[in-house]
C-alpha cells in the first residue's frame, strides 16, 4: 500500500508539468499572444528607423524631438496659416484661380456675362438676339478651356486644397500639449518641450498623417500654385524652397513608416493603415455649369421682367388696371406652400385670371351686344356668321368651365380636398407628393387648354369683326345687307363700337401670347 501511494504521489507533479506545458503552448498561440508578438515586432521595427527618438515604446511616451519637428513646420507655415485664416472664403479662392487661368480672349468675353452689362444690352438689343449672342459667347468661353488649360487649372486648384488643409492643421493645439506655456504664432524664443503620454496626441497624429501623406504625390503642381499665390497676393507667404523642404521631410517620414508604426504601437492596433485624404473635387466643369446657369438666369429675369411689363401695359389698356383677382383657388398665393415642400406650382394662374375677367367684362357685355344685334338680327350668309356665333358660344361655355375648375380646387372641392389631406404627408410619403404633383400638373394642363382654346375663339371673333367693320364703311355692303336697320338696336355709333371691341380683342390676344409663347 505504501509503495502504491508513493507511485501515485510521484505521478501527480509529472502530470501537472505536461498540463502546464500544453496550456502554455495553446496560450502562446491565442489571439492576444499573437497581438503581443506583433506589437513587439512593431516596436523593434520602429527602433530601427531614423525617427526612433520621437517615441519611447517601452513607456508609450512621445519625446521632445517629435514636438520639435512639428514646431519647425509650424514656424515655416505660420504666415500661410494667417493668410488662410484671415480669408476663409473658398468661393473667392476658386474665382481667383479661374481668373488667373483665363486666356486674354476669355477675359474679354467674360466681361459680357456681367449682369449689369446684360441688363444694359437688353435695352438696346431684342431679347432673342441678345440670348443668341450670350449663348455664342458662352460657347467661345468654354472652348478656350483646352485640355492643357483645364489640366493646369485643376492642378493648381488641387495643390491649393492640399496646401490649405496642411497649413490650417492645428499645430498650436498639438504643441501646447508638450509645453502649456507656448504662445500662438510667437516664434521669438525657442520653446522647450516635455515628453508626454502618447495617448494625448494619437488623434492629432492620425489627422496629420491623413493630411500630410497626400502632399507627396509627384504630379502636384507646387510651382504653379506658388506662381498663382504670388500673382494674386504680390508675394509668397512661404518661400517655395522651404515648402519643398517640408515635402521632402514628409516623403522621408512616409517612406520610413515611422509614423504608421507609432500609431500601431500607441493604439495597440497592428492592423492600422493610414486614411489619406485625396481630393477629387473639380473646379473648371462646375464653374462653367454655374456660369451658364447664372447668365441664363439673368436672361430669364430680363425676359420675365419684360413679359410682366408688357402684360401690365396690356392689362392697363384693356381693364384700366393690372390688379385683377377673380379666381379664388387656382392662384399664385398657394405656390409658396408648394415651393417649401418642393412640389409643382400653379403656373397659369395670372393669365387664367385675366381670361375670366375678359369674358365677364367684354364677352358677356360688349361682344354679346354685337352678337345679339349683328349675328342674330343681321341679314347675312349663315356660313359667314357661323364661325363668330360658334366662337361666342364656346367662350360662354368656357366661362362656366373655368368657374367649375376653380371651385374643384377649393378646400372642400374634389381636388382641393385631396391636396389639403395629402400636403402634411409629403415629408414622409413619396406617394402623397406624387399625387399632389399630378393634381397640380393636370390643373396646369387644363388651365393651358382654357387659355389656348379661348384665345383661338377670340381670334375668330376678331377676324370676323374686322370683316364687318370693312363691310360697314362700304357704300354698298356685301356681307350684311341691313346695316342701317341694325343701327336702331344699338346705343353707340356702330363703327366706333365695333372698332373698340376689335382693339380690346387684339390687345387681349397679345396679352395671352406673353404666356402661351413660353
XYZ file of C-alpha atoms in Angstrom:
518
model
C 0.000 0.000 0.000
C 2.855 2.322 0.893
C 4.624 1.724 -2.449
C 1.434 2.252 -4.374
C 0.836 5.530 -2.590
C 4.358 6.677 -3.327
C 3.996 5.980 -7.055
C 0.709 7.838 -7.073
C 2.230 10.839 -5.346
C 5.163 10.921 -7.788
C 2.847 10.835 -10.846
C 0.951 13.976 -9.908
C 3.767 16.515 -10.499
C 4.608 14.796 -13.778
C 1.025 15.121 -14.989
C 0.890 18.753 -13.804
C 4.070 19.574 -15.716
C 2.645 18.300 -19.007
C -0.677 20.027 -18.372
C 1.085 23.354 -17.775
C 3.232 22.827 -20.850
C 0.173 22.121 -23.020
C -1.652 25.185 -21.621
C 1.350 27.410 -22.314
C 1.614 26.088 -25.877
C -2.057 26.848 -26.602
C -1.942 30.136 -24.733
C 1.035 31.330 -26.747
C -0.845 30.749 -29.980
C -4.009 32.622 -28.905
C -5.141 35.986 -30.439
C -3.853 38.056 -27.526
C -0.423 36.430 -27.635
C -0.274 36.928 -31.388
C -1.131 40.590 -30.918
C 1.635 40.986 -28.320
C 4.164 39.416 -30.672
C 3.108 41.791 -33.454
C 3.342 44.825 -31.188
C 6.791 43.706 -30.084
C 7.818 43.379 -33.728
C 6.369 46.838 -34.427
C 8.410 48.285 -31.554
C 11.584 46.685 -32.920
C 10.838 47.954 -36.433
C 10.286 51.481 -35.123
C 13.579 51.411 -33.191
C 15.364 50.694 -36.467
C 14.001 53.866 -38.154
C 15.900 57.162 -38.072
C 12.977 58.623 -36.090
C 13.278 56.292 -33.109
C 13.978 59.350 -30.933
C 10.372 60.507 -31.415
C 8.761 57.836 -29.277
C 9.714 55.536 -26.385
C 7.974 52.217 -26.966
C 8.662 50.796 -23.504
C 6.783 53.600 -21.750
C 4.402 54.705 -24.527
C 5.763 58.271 -24.352
C 6.208 60.789 -27.183
C 9.509 62.630 -26.839
C 10.605 66.262 -27.397
C 12.214 65.649 -30.854
C 8.746 64.769 -32.157
C 7.380 68.119 -30.927
C 10.397 69.969 -32.361
C 9.645 68.587 -35.854
C 6.105 69.940 -35.674
C 7.315 73.232 -34.228
C 9.743 73.683 -37.139
C 6.915 73.035 -39.629
C 4.599 75.360 -37.693
C 7.183 78.140 -37.780
C 7.543 77.844 -41.563
C 3.844 77.670 -42.460
C 2.606 80.248 -39.892
C 2.408 83.163 -42.413
C 0.359 80.989 -44.784
C -1.833 79.890 -41.892
C -2.509 83.522 -41.019
C -3.295 84.339 -44.653
C -5.755 81.463 -44.908
C -7.406 82.226 -41.574
C -7.894 85.889 -42.493
C -9.834 84.878 -45.593
C -11.589 81.525 -45.387
C -13.909 82.233 -48.347
C -13.367 79.273 -50.680
C -15.586 80.838 -53.332
C -13.107 83.735 -53.553
C -10.112 81.398 -53.952
C -11.928 79.412 -56.636
C -12.772 82.601 -58.501
C -9.160 83.806 -58.244
C -7.762 80.523 -59.582
C -10.200 80.600 -62.508
C -9.439 84.257 -63.277
C -5.696 83.547 -63.092
C -6.038 80.731 -65.624
C -8.115 82.593 -68.249
C -6.794 83.431 -71.694
C -6.930 87.020 -72.991
C -9.883 86.083 -75.193
C -11.732 84.600 -72.227
C -11.114 87.741 -70.166
C -12.596 89.832 -72.988
C -15.645 87.586 -73.435
C -16.202 87.174 -69.695
C -16.991 90.878 -69.416
C -20.174 90.187 -71.424
C -21.500 87.985 -68.617
C -21.788 90.772 -66.059
C -25.441 91.056 -65.014
C -25.465 94.850 -65.199
C -23.978 94.769 -68.699
C -26.536 92.198 -69.846
C -29.277 94.452 -68.457
C -27.825 97.390 -70.404
C -27.616 95.329 -73.604
C -31.228 94.180 -73.205
C -32.348 97.826 -73.566
C -30.665 98.078 -76.968
C -30.943 94.559 -78.406
C -34.113 92.470 -78.818
C -34.095 89.674 -76.257
C -33.967 86.774 -78.803
C -30.885 88.374 -80.415
C -29.288 89.035 -77.047
C -29.898 85.445 -75.942
C -28.249 84.126 -79.104
C -25.267 86.441 -78.600
C -24.824 85.364 -74.964
C -25.061 81.681 -75.911
C -22.356 82.190 -78.574
C -20.145 83.950 -76.016
C -20.601 81.099 -73.558
C -19.598 78.592 -76.244
C -16.494 80.632 -77.118
C -15.559 80.964 -73.446
C -15.885 77.206 -72.866
C -13.927 76.266 -75.998
C -10.962 78.312 -74.780
C -10.638 75.856 -71.903
C -8.414 73.465 -73.794
C -7.333 70.167 -72.254
C -3.974 71.730 -71.380
C -5.568 74.754 -69.725
C -8.027 72.587 -67.796
C -5.244 70.299 -66.530
C -3.181 73.241 -65.344
C -6.161 74.914 -63.664
C -7.295 71.714 -61.951
C -3.700 71.027 -60.896
C -3.382 74.458 -59.308
C -6.711 74.022 -57.545
C -5.800 70.566 -56.238
C -2.455 71.881 -54.979
C -4.233 74.791 -53.274
C -6.668 72.471 -51.469
C -3.803 70.311 -50.185
C -1.736 73.363 -49.247
C -4.692 74.908 -47.406
C -5.503 71.744 -45.477
C -1.875 71.210 -44.435
C -1.301 74.814 -43.399
C -4.544 75.088 -41.429
C -3.830 71.930 -39.433
C -3.854 72.962 -35.743
C -0.147 72.708 -34.902
C -0.573 75.018 -31.924
C -3.042 72.706 -30.153
C -0.732 69.758 -30.690
C 2.382 71.590 -29.496
C 0.696 73.071 -26.434
C 0.385 69.512 -25.092
C 4.192 69.424 -24.920
C 4.508 72.950 -23.486
C 1.437 74.530 -21.925
C 3.125 77.956 -21.836
C 3.505 78.059 -25.627
C 2.124 81.240 -27.223
C 0.354 81.025 -30.569
C 2.327 82.468 -33.526
C 5.129 83.664 -31.238
C 8.470 82.413 -32.550
C 10.774 84.893 -30.831
C 12.023 82.297 -28.300
C 12.740 78.646 -28.956
C 10.417 76.716 -26.593
C 11.346 73.642 -24.607
C 9.176 70.551 -24.872
C 8.420 67.801 -22.372
C 7.780 64.133 -23.046
C 4.076 63.199 -22.748
C 1.818 60.175 -22.732
C 1.350 59.138 -26.357
C -2.396 58.724 -25.943
C -2.715 62.519 -25.602
C -1.675 63.126 -29.208
C -2.783 59.981 -31.038
C -5.790 61.639 -32.720
C -3.638 64.636 -33.707
C -1.077 62.305 -35.247
C -3.671 60.346 -37.205
C -5.134 63.600 -38.582
C -1.688 64.853 -39.553
C -0.856 61.616 -41.381
C -4.101 61.723 -43.383
C -3.295 65.286 -44.492
C 0.499 65.162 -44.873
C 0.732 61.917 -46.858
C -1.422 63.416 -49.610
C 1.300 66.018 -50.303
C 3.931 63.585 -51.567
C 2.323 62.964 -54.975
C 4.949 63.990 -57.557
C 2.220 65.097 -60.008
C 1.141 68.035 -57.813
C 1.917 71.413 -59.427
C 3.522 73.216 -56.494
C 5.389 75.651 -58.774
C 2.119 76.656 -60.473
C 0.431 77.124 -57.093
C 3.144 79.416 -55.759
C 3.128 81.416 -59.009
C -0.619 81.858 -58.579
C -0.257 82.972 -54.938
C 2.484 85.436 -55.870
C 0.416 86.814 -58.771
C -2.710 87.335 -56.665
C -1.063 88.439 -53.384
C 2.118 90.069 -54.639
C 4.358 87.802 -52.529
C 4.705 84.231 -51.288
C 3.681 83.616 -47.660
C 6.207 80.786 -47.641
C 9.324 80.599 -49.804
C 8.844 77.788 -52.307
C 12.221 76.332 -51.321
C 11.083 75.995 -47.685
C 7.827 74.399 -48.758
C 9.680 71.826 -50.831
C 11.871 71.028 -47.799
C 8.715 70.222 -45.852
C 7.517 67.977 -48.687
C 10.886 66.211 -48.753
C 10.760 65.663 -44.984
C 7.253 64.177 -45.204
C 8.361 61.892 -48.025
C 11.189 60.607 -45.848
C 8.875 60.041 -42.883
C 6.297 58.270 -45.037
C 8.945 56.066 -46.660
C 10.323 55.097 -43.246
C 6.886 54.094 -41.978
C 7.806 55.615 -38.599
C 4.520 57.444 -38.000
C 2.474 54.424 -39.071
C 4.453 52.236 -36.650
C 3.944 54.783 -33.879
C 0.164 54.785 -34.357
C 0.015 50.980 -34.456
C 2.021 50.713 -31.256
C 0.265 53.525 -29.383
C -3.214 52.252 -30.265
C -2.093 48.612 -29.876
C -3.660 48.005 -33.281
C -1.242 46.136 -35.586
C -3.771 46.375 -38.423
C -3.883 50.182 -38.547
C -3.482 51.695 -42.022
C -3.485 55.464 -42.568
C -6.535 57.068 -44.181
C -5.111 59.606 -46.595
C -7.258 62.486 -47.908
C -7.111 62.709 -51.700
C -9.333 65.480 -53.009
C -11.372 64.609 -56.100
C -13.158 67.956 -56.246
C -13.124 69.559 -59.710
C -13.092 73.281 -60.429
C -13.495 74.013 -64.139
C -16.570 71.980 -65.051
C -18.668 73.098 -62.040
C -17.531 76.675 -62.699
C -18.690 76.548 -66.330
C -22.002 74.976 -65.322
C -22.542 77.630 -62.663
C -21.549 80.441 -65.037
C -24.033 79.266 -67.655
C -26.746 78.910 -65.027
C -26.121 82.414 -63.678
C -26.029 84.037 -67.118
C -29.150 82.266 -68.369
C -30.863 83.097 -65.074
C -30.152 86.769 -65.794
C -31.652 86.343 -69.268
C -34.687 84.653 -67.703
C -35.111 87.504 -65.212
C -34.950 90.038 -68.034
C -37.437 88.002 -70.070
C -39.792 87.739 -67.099
C -39.488 91.466 -66.363
C -40.177 92.349 -69.997
C -43.138 89.981 -70.090
C -44.504 91.428 -66.846
C -44.043 94.948 -68.157
C -45.854 94.129 -71.388
C -48.551 92.210 -69.555
C -49.149 95.121 -67.158
C -49.280 97.534 -70.083
C -51.821 95.379 -71.927
C -53.898 94.984 -68.752
C -53.918 98.736 -68.169
C -55.143 99.308 -71.729
C -57.766 96.549 -71.546
C -59.079 96.782 -67.982
C -57.715 100.099 -66.746
C -55.723 98.210 -64.066
C -53.359 95.257 -63.704
C -54.672 94.347 -60.257
C -57.300 91.745 -61.113
C -58.318 88.955 -58.770
C -61.337 86.834 -59.700
C -60.161 83.260 -59.193
C -60.162 82.076 -55.587
C -58.234 78.795 -55.622
C -56.125 78.443 -58.766
C -53.903 81.324 -57.650
C -50.213 82.013 -57.167
C -50.830 82.628 -53.451
C -50.568 78.926 -52.596
C -47.377 78.453 -54.617
C -45.143 79.438 -51.688
C -46.562 76.480 -49.726
C -45.890 74.155 -52.664
C -42.353 75.510 -53.133
C -41.432 74.919 -49.468
C -42.271 71.264 -49.970
C -40.518 71.183 -53.374
C -43.769 70.463 -55.219
C -45.021 71.669 -58.595
C -46.746 75.064 -58.704
C -49.705 76.678 -60.462
C -48.113 78.352 -63.486
C -51.091 79.831 -65.393
C -52.997 81.452 -62.539
C -52.297 85.007 -63.715
C -53.354 84.646 -67.383
C -56.375 82.483 -66.471
C -57.472 85.233 -64.097
C -57.193 87.739 -66.958
C -59.180 85.446 -69.253
C -62.002 85.124 -66.737
C -62.080 88.920 -66.333
C -62.141 89.496 -70.120
C -65.020 87.076 -70.603
C -67.037 88.768 -67.842
C -66.272 92.353 -68.853
C -66.207 92.145 -72.651
C -67.525 88.836 -73.967
C -70.654 88.888 -71.805
C -71.243 92.610 -72.374
C -69.881 94.318 -75.497
C -69.348 91.213 -77.641
C -72.732 89.906 -76.540
C -74.336 93.180 -77.657
C -72.732 92.913 -81.087
C -73.716 89.259 -81.242
C -77.353 89.971 -80.385
C -77.590 92.784 -82.934
C -75.397 91.770 -85.851
C -75.402 87.956 -85.717
C -78.995 87.438 -84.591
C -80.711 90.339 -86.460
C -78.267 90.802 -89.292
C -79.140 89.680 -92.799
C -76.031 87.865 -93.963
C -74.912 84.446 -95.078
C -75.138 81.971 -92.181
C -71.938 80.267 -93.340
C -70.110 83.561 -92.741
C -71.718 84.309 -89.387
C -71.439 80.736 -88.033
C -67.736 80.935 -87.015
C -68.390 84.042 -84.913
C -71.543 82.540 -83.446
C -69.804 79.281 -82.536
C -66.824 81.107 -81.039
C -69.098 83.239 -78.879
C -70.975 80.186 -77.569
C -67.703 78.383 -76.806
C -66.483 81.351 -74.777
C -69.643 81.300 -72.669
C -69.154 77.588 -72.021
C -65.503 78.196 -71.127
C -66.531 80.808 -68.568
C -68.661 78.263 -66.713
C -65.958 75.604 -67.060
C -63.326 77.919 -65.541
C -65.590 78.655 -62.577
C -66.136 74.923 -62.010
C -62.406 74.237 -62.433
C -61.553 76.860 -59.793
C -64.186 75.568 -57.358
C -62.823 71.995 -57.571
C -59.534 73.314 -56.169
C -61.252 74.815 -53.109
C -60.567 73.163 -49.746
C -63.971 71.452 -49.943
C -63.659 70.727 -53.673
C -62.735 67.315 -55.086
C -59.156 68.308 -55.940
C -58.622 70.821 -53.138
C -59.593 68.258 -50.507
C -57.068 65.829 -51.937
C -54.294 68.441 -51.798
C -55.248 69.560 -48.277
C -55.291 65.951 -46.992
C -52.024 64.854 -48.603
C -49.972 68.035 -48.073
C -48.906 67.222 -44.459
C -47.863 63.707 -45.545
C -45.403 64.731 -48.256
C -42.450 64.882 -45.841
C -42.528 61.133 -45.248
C -44.726 59.752 -48.034
C -43.408 59.979 -51.628
C -46.769 58.674 -52.806
C -48.532 61.740 -51.405
C -46.023 64.013 -53.131
C -46.582 62.252 -56.455
C -50.374 62.540 -56.205
C -50.242 66.285 -55.409
C -47.766 66.899 -58.225
C -50.062 65.068 -60.614
C -53.083 67.130 -59.480
C -51.135 70.376 -59.948
C -49.739 69.260 -63.308
C -53.188 68.229 -64.575
C -54.609 71.554 -63.358
C -51.918 73.437 -65.263
C -52.692 71.425 -68.407
C -56.385 72.228 -68.023
C -55.672 75.930 -67.459
C -53.409 75.991 -70.511
C -56.206 74.375 -72.504
C -58.624 77.146 -71.482
C -56.129 79.833 -72.473
C -55.341 78.293 -75.836
C -58.886 77.459 -76.910
C -60.396 80.768 -75.743
C -57.637 82.775 -77.414
C -58.351 80.931 -80.659
C -62.086 81.683 -80.314
C -61.322 85.373 -79.736
C -59.081 85.419 -82.804
C -62.027 84.048 -84.810
C -64.334 86.767 -83.453
C -61.676 89.407 -84.100
C -61.222 88.363 -87.719
C -64.987 88.423 -88.310
C -65.295 91.832 -86.627
C -62.579 93.188 -88.908
C -64.528 91.967 -91.945
C -67.747 93.512 -90.584
C -66.069 96.893 -89.975
C -64.687 96.924 -93.514
C -68.121 95.927 -94.851
C -69.937 98.590 -92.809
C -67.968 101.509 -94.346
C -68.539 100.349 -97.923
C -71.077 102.337 -99.971
C -72.733 99.038 -100.838
C -72.165 96.446 -98.090
C -71.572 92.883 -99.207
C -71.669 90.794 -96.023
C -74.562 92.397 -94.095
C -77.454 93.785 -96.088
C -79.308 95.691 -93.322
C -76.666 97.759 -91.507
C -78.899 100.852 -91.343
C -81.720 98.866 -89.777
C -79.339 97.334 -87.196
C -78.155 100.770 -86.048
C -81.549 101.260 -84.385
C -80.842 98.396 -81.953
C -77.578 99.731 -80.557
C -76.951 102.783 -78.366
C -73.469 103.500 -79.768
C -72.149 104.506 -83.172
C -71.829 101.130 -84.902
C -68.370 101.603 -86.406
C -66.737 103.049 -83.316
C -68.307 100.375 -81.111
C -67.055 97.540 -83.329
C -63.603 99.104 -83.682
C -63.287 99.476 -79.904
C -64.216 95.817 -79.336
C -61.782 94.743 -82.045
C -58.951 96.707 -80.371
C -59.714 95.121 -76.999
C -59.652 91.641 -78.528
C -56.387 92.423 -80.321
C -54.761 93.642 -77.086
C -56.041 90.640 -75.161
C -54.677 88.182 -77.728
C -51.311 89.968 -77.426
C -51.554 89.609 -73.658
C -52.239 85.875 -73.897
C -49.304 85.395 -76.261
C -46.985 86.558 -73.457
C -47.891 83.346 -71.632
C -48.693 80.904 -74.438
C -45.378 81.517 -76.216
C -43.342 80.168 -73.252
